[in-house]
PDB file of C-alpha atoms in Angstrom:
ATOM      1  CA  UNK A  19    -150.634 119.221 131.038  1.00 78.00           C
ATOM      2  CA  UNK A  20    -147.857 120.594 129.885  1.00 86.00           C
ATOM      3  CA  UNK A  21    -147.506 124.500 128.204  1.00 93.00           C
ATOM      4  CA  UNK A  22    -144.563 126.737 126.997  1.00 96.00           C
ATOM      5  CA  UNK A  23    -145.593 130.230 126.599  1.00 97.00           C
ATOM      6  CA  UNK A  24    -143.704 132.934 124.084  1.00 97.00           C
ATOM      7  CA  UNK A  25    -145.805 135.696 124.722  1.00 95.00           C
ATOM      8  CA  UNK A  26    -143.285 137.612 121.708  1.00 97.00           C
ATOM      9  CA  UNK A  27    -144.285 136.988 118.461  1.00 96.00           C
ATOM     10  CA  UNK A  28    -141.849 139.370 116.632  1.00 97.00           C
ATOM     11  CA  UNK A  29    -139.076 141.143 117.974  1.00 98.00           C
ATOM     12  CA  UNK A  30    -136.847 143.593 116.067  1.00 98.00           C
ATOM     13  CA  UNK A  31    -134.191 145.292 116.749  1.00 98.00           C
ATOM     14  CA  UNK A  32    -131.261 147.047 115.424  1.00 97.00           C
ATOM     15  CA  UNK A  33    -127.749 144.928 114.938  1.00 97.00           C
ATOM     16  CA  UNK A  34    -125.684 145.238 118.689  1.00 97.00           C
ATOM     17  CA  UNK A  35    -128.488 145.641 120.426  1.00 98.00           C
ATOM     18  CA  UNK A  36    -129.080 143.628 123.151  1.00 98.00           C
ATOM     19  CA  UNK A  37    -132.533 141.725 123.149  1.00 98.00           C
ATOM     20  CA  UNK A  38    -134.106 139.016 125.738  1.00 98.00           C
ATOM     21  CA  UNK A  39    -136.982 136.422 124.167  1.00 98.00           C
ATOM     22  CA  UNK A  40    -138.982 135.579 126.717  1.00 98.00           C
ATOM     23  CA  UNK A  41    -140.225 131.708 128.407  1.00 98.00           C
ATOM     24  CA  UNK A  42    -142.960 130.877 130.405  1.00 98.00           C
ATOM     25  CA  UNK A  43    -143.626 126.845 130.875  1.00 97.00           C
ATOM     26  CA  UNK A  44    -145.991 125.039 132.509  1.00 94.00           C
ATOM     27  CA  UNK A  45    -145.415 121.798 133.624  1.00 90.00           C
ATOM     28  CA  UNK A  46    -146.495 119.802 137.443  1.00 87.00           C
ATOM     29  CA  UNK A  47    -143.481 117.429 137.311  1.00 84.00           C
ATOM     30  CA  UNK A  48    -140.875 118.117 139.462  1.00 84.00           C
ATOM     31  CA  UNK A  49    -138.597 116.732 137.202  1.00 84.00           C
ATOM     32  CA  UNK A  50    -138.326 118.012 133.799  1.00 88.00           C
ATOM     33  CA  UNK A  51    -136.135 119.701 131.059  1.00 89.00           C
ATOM     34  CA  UNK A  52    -136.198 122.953 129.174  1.00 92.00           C
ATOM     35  CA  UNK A  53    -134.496 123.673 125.829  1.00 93.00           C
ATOM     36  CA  UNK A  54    -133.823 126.578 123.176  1.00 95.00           C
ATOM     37  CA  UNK A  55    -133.966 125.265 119.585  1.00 94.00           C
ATOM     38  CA  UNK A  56    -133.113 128.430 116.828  1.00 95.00           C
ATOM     39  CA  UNK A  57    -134.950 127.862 113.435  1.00 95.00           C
ATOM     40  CA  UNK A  58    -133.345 130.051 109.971  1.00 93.00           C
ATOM     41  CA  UNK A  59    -134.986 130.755 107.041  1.00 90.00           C
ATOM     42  CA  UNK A  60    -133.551 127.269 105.928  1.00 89.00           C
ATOM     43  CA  UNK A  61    -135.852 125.330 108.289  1.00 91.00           C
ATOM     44  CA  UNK A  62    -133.726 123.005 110.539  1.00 91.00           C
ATOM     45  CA  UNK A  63    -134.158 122.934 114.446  1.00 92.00           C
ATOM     46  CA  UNK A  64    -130.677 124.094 116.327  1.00 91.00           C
ATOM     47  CA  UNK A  65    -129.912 123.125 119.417  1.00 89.00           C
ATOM     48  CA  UNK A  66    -129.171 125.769 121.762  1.00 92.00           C
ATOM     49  CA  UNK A  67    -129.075 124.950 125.413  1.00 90.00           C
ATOM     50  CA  UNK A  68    -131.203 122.093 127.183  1.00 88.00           C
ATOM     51  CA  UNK A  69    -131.680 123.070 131.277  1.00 89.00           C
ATOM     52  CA  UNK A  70    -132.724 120.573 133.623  1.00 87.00           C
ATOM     53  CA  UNK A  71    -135.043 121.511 136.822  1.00 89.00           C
ATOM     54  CA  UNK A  72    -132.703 120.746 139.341  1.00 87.00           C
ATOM     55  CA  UNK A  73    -130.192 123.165 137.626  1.00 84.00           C
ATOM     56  CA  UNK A  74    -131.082 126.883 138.427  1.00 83.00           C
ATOM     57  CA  UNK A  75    -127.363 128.211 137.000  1.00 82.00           C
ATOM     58  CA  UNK A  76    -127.532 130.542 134.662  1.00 83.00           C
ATOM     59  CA  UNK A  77    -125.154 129.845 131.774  1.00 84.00           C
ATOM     60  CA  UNK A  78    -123.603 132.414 128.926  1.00 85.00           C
ATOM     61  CA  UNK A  79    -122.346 130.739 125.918  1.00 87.00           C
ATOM     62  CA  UNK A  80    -120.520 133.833 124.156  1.00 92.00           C
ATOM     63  CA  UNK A  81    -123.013 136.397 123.352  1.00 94.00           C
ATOM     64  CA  UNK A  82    -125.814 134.071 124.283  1.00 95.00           C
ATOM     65  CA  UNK A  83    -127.052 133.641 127.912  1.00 94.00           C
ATOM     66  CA  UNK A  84    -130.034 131.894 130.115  1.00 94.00           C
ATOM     67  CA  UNK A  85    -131.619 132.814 132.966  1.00 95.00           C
ATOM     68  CA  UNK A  86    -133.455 130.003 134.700  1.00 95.00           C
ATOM     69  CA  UNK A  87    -136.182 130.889 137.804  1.00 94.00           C
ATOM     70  CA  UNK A  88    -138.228 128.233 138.693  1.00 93.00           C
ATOM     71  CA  UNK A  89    -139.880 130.784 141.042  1.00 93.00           C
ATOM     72  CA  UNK A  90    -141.251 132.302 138.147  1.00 95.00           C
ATOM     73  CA  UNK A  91    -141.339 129.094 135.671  1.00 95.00           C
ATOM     74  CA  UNK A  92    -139.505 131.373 133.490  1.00 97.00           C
ATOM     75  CA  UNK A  93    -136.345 130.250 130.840  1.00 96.00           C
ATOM     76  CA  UNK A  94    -135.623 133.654 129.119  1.00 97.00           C
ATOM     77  CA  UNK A  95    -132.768 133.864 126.497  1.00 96.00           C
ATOM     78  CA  UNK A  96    -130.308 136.662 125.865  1.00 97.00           C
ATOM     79  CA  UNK A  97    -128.348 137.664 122.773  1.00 97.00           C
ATOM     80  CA  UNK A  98    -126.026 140.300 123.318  1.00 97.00           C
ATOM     81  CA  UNK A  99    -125.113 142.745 121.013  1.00 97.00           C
ATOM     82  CA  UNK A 100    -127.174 141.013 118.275  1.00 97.00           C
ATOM     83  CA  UNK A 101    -125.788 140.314 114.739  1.00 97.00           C
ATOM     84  CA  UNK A 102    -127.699 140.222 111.604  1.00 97.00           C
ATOM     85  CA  UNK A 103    -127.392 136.659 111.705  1.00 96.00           C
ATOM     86  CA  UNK A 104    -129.316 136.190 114.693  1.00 97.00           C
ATOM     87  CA  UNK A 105    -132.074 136.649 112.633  1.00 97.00           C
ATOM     88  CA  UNK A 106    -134.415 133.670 113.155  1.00 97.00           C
ATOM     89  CA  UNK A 107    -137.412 131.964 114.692  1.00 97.00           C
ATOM     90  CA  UNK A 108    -136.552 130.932 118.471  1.00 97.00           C
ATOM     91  CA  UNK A 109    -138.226 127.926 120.082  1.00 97.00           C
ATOM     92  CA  UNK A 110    -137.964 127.497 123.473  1.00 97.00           C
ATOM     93  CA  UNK A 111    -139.193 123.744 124.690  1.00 94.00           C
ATOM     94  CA  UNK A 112    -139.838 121.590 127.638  1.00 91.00           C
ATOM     95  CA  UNK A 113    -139.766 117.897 127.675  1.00 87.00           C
ATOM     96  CA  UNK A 114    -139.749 114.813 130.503  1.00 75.00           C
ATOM     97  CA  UNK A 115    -141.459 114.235 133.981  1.00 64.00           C
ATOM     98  CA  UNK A 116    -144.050 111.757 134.569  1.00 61.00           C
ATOM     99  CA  UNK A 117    -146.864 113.548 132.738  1.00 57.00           C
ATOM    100  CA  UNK A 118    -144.777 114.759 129.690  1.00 54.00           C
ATOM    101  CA  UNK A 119    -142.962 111.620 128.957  1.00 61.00           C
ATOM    102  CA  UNK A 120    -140.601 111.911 126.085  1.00 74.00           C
ATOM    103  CA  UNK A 121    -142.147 113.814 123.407  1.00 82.00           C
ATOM    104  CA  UNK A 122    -141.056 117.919 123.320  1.00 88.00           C
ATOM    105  CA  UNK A 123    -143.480 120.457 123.878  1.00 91.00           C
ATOM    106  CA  UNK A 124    -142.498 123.644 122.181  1.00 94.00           C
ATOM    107  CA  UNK A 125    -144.003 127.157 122.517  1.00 96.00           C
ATOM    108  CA  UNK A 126    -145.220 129.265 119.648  1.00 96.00           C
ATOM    109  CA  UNK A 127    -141.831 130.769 119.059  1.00 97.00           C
ATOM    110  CA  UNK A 128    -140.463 134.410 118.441  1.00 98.00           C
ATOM    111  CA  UNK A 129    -139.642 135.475 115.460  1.00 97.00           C
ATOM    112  CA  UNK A 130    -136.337 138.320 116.005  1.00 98.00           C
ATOM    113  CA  UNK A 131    -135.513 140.765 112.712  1.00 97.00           C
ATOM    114  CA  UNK A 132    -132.013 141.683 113.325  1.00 98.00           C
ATOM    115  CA  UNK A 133    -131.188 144.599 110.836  1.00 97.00           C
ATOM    116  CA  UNK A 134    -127.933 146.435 110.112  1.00 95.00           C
TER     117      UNK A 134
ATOM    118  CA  UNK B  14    -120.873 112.096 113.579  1.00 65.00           C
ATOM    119  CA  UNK B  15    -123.942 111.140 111.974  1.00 76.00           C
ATOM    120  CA  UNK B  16    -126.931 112.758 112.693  1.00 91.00           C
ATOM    121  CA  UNK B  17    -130.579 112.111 111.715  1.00 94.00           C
ATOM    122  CA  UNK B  18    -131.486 111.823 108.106  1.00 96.00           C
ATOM    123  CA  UNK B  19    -134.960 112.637 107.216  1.00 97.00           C
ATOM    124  CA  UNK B  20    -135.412 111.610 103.076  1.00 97.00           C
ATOM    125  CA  UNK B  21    -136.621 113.202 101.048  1.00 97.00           C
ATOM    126  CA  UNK B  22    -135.594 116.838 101.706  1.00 96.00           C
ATOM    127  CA  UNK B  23    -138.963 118.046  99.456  1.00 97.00           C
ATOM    128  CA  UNK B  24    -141.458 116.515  98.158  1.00 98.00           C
ATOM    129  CA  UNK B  25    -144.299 117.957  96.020  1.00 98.00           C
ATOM    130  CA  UNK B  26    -147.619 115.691  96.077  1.00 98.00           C
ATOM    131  CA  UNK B  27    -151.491 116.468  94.523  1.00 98.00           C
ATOM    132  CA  UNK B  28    -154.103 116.283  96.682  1.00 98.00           C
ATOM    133  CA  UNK B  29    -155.797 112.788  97.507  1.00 97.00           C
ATOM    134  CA  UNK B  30    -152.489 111.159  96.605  1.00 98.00           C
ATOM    135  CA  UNK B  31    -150.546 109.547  99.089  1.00 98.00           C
ATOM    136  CA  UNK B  32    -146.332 110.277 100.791  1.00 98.00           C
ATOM    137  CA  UNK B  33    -143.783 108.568 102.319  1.00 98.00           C
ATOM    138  CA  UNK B  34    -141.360 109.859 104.225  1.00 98.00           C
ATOM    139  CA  UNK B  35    -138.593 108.403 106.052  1.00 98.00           C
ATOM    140  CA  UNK B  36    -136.370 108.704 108.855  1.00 98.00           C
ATOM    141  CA  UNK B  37    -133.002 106.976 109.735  1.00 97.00           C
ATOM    142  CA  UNK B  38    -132.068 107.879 113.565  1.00 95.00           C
ATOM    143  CA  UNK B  39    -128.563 107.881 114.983  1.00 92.00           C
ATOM    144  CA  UNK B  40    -126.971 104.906 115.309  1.00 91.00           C
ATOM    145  CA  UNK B  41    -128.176 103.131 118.293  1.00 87.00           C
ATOM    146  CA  UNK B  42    -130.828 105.236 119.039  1.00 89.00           C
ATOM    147  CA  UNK B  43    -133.809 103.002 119.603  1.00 89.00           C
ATOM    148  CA  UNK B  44    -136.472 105.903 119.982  1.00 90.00           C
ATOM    149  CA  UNK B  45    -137.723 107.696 117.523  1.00 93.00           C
ATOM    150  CA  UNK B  46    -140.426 110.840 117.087  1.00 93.00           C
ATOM    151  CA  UNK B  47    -142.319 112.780 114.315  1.00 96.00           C
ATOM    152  CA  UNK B  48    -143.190 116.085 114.729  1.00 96.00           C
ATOM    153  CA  UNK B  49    -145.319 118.608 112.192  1.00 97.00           C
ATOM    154  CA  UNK B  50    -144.776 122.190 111.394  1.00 97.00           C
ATOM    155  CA  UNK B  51    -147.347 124.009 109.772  1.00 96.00           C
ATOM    156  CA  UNK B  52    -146.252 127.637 108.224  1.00 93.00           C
ATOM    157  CA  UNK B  53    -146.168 130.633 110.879  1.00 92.00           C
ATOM    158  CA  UNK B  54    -146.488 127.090 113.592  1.00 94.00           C
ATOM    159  CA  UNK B  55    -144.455 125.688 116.128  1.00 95.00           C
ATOM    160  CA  UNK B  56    -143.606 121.840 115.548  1.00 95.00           C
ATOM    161  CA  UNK B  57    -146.616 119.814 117.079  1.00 95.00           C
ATOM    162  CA  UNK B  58    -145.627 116.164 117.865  1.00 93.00           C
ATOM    163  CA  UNK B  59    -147.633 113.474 116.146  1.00 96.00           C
ATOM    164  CA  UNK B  60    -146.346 109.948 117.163  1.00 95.00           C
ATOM    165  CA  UNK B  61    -143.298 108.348 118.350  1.00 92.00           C
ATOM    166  CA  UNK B  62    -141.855 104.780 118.452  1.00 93.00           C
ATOM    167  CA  UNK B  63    -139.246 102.805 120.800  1.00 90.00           C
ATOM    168  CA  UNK B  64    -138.386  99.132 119.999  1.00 90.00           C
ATOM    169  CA  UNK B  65    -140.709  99.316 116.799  1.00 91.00           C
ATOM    170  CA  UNK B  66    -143.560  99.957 119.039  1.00 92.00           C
ATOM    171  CA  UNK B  67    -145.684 103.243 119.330  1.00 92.00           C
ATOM    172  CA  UNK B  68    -144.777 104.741 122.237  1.00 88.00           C
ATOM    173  CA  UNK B  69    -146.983 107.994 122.532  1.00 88.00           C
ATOM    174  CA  UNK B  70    -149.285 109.552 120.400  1.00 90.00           C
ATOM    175  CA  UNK B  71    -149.782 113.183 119.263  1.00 91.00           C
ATOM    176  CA  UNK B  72    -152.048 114.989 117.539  1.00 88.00           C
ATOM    177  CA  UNK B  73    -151.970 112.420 114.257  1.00 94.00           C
ATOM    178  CA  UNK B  74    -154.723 112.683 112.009  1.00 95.00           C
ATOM    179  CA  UNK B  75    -155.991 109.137 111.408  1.00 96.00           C
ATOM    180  CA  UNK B  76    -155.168 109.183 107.487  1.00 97.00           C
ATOM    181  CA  UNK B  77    -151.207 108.966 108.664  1.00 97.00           C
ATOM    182  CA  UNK B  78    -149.505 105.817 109.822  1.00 96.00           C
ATOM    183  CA  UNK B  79    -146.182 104.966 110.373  1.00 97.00           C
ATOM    184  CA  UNK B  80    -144.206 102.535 111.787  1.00 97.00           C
ATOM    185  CA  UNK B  81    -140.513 101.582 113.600  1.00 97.00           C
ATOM    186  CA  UNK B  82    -138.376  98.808 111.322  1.00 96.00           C
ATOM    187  CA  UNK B  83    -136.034  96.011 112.466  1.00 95.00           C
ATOM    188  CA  UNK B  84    -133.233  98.601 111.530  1.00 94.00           C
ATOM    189  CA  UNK B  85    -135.155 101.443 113.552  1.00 95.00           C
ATOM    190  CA  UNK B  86    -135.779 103.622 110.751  1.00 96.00           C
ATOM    191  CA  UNK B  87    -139.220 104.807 110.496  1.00 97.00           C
ATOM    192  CA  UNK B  88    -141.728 105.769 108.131  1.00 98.00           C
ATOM    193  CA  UNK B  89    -144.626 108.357 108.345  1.00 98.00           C
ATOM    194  CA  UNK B  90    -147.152 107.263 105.404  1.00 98.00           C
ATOM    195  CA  UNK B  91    -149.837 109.901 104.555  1.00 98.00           C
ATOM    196  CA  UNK B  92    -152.759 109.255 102.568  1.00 97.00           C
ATOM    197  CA  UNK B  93    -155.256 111.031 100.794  1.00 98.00           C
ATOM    198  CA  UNK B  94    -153.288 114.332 101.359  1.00 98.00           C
ATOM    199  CA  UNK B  95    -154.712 117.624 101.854  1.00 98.00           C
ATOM    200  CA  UNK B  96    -153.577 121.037 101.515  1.00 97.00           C
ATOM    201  CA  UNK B  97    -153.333 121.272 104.873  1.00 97.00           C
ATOM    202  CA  UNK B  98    -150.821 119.064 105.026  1.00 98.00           C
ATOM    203  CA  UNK B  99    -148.526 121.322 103.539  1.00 98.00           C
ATOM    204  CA  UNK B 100    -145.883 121.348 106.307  1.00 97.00           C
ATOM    205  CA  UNK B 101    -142.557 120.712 107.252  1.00 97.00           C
ATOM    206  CA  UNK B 102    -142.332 117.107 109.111  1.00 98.00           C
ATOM    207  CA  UNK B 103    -139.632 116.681 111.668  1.00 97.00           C
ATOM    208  CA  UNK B 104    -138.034 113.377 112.482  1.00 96.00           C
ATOM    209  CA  UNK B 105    -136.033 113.323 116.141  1.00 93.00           C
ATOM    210  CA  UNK B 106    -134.397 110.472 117.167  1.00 91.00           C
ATOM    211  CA  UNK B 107    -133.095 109.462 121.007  1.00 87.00           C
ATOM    212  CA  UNK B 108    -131.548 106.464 122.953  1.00 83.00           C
ATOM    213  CA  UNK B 109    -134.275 105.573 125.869  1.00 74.00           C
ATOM    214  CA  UNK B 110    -132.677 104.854 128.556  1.00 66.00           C
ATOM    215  CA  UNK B 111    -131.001 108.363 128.639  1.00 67.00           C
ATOM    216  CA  UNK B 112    -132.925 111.026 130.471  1.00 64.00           C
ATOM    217  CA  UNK B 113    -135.267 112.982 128.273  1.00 61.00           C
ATOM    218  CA  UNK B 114    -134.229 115.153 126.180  1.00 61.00           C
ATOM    219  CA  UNK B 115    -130.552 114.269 126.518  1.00 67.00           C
ATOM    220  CA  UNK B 116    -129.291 112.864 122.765  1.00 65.00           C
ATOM    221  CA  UNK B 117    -132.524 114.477 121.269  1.00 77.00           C
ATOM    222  CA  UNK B 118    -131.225 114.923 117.728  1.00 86.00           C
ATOM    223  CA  UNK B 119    -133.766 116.623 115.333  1.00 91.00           C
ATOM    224  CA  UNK B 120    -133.172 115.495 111.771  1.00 94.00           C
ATOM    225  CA  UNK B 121    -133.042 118.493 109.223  1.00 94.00           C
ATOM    226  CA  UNK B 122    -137.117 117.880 108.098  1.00 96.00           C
ATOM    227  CA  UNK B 123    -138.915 117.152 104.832  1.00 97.00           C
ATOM    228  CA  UNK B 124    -140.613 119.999 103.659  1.00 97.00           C
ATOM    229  CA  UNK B 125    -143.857 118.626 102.046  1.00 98.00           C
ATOM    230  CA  UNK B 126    -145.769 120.659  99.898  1.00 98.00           C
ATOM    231  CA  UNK B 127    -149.557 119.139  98.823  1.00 98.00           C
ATOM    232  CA  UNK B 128    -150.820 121.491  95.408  1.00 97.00           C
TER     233      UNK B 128
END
C-alpha cells in the first residue's frame, strides 16, 4: 500500500526564516509520482511541484526548493526566507505505479505559522 | 484556461436530508475523482470515474453515489447526511492516457456544512 508521512504537524517560525517541511512516502512501485499541493485559509489545493521517480534533481523555484532521495523515500520542501504569506497547510502527495493507480494519496499535512 | 468547476461553492444542509454536488472537469479530460476533507484532515479519496465508468473506489460511505455523464461532468449525491459529513469535497479532473498525475487539476471544492 501506499503511505505519505508528515511527521510535522505545526511549524512556526518567524518571517525570513528559512524552514524545511518534511516527506516520507511509501510506495513498492518503481514507478510513481510525488507532489506538493499548498492549502490557505481559503481552502483550494495549489499546485506546487509534481516529481517523478526517475527524476532525482532537485529543483528551486524562487524561494521554494525540493530535495528528492529515493535512498531515503524522502521529498522535503524548502521555503527560504519565509513571508507571512507562506502561511498555510502543506500537502505533500504521491500518486501512480501499478498498486496506486490514479487516485492521490496525500499525507496528513503541516500546518506553517509564518509571523512578522 | 479553464479549470475545474466544482458547484456549489457552499452549501448548508440538515441532517437526514440529502446534496448534490457537481463537478465539470477540463475540457477533454475524460477522468474524473472526488476526494473528502474533513476539518484538521488531509483530503481522503472516495471514488473516481473514466468514460462514465467507476474506475476506483475510496473510502465512500455507501449512503453516497455518484456518477460520470455523457458530457463528463459528475455528480456526488449524498443522502441522509450526517454531521460528519461536514467537509470540504474536492473534485480533480485528468485526461487518462497521460501519466498520472500529469494534468491533475483540483477544482476549488464545495465546502458542505450538515447542521
Amino acid at each position: 500500500a501506499q503511505k505519505v508521512t508528515q511527521a510535522q504537524t505545526e511549524i512556526s517560525v518567524v518571517e525570513k526564516e528559512d524552514v524545511t517541511l518534511d516527506c516520507v512516502y511509501e510506495t513498492r512501485d518503481t514507478t510513481y509520482y510525488l507532489f506538493w499541493y499548498k492549502q490557505p485559509p481559503s481552502g483550494e489545493l495549489v499546485f506546487l511541484i509534481r516529481r517523478n521517480s526517475f527524476d532525482e534533481q532537485n529543483e528551486i523555484s524562487g524561494r521554494y526548493s525540493w530535495n528528492f532521495q529515493k535512498s531515503t523515500s524522502s521529498f522535503n520542501f524548502t521555503i527560504t526566507a519565509s513571508q507571512v504569506v507562506d502561511s498555510a497547510v502543506y500537502f505533500c502527495a504521491l500518486s501512480g505505479g501499478d498498486t496506486g493507480g490514479f487516485k492521490t494519496i496525500f499525507g496528513a499535512g503541516t500546518r506553517l505559522f509564518v509571523k512578522a | 484556461a479553464a479549470g475545474v468547476i466544482q458547484s456549489p461553492r457552499h452549501l448548508i444542509k440538515e441532517k437526514r436530508e440529502t446534496a448534490t454536488l457537481k463537478c465539470y472537469p477540463i475540457p477533454r479530460h475524460d477522468t474524473v475523482y472526488w476526494y473528502q476533507q474533513g476539518p484538521g484532515q488531509d483530503p481522503q479519496f472516495l471514488i473516481s470515474f473514466y468514460e462514465k465508468m467507476q474506475s476506483d473506489k475510496g473510502s465512500i460511505p455507501d449512503r453516497f453515489s455518484a456518477q460520470q455523464f455523457s458530457d463528463y461532468h459528475s455528480e456526488l449525491n449524498m443522502s441522509s447526511l450526517e454531521l460528519g459529513d461536514s467537509a470540504l469535497y474536492f473534485c480533480a479532473s485528468s485526461l487518462r492516457e497521460t501519466l498520472p498525475g500529469y494534468g491533475y487539476t483540483f477544482g476549488s471544492g464545495t465546502r458542505l456544512t450538515v447542521v
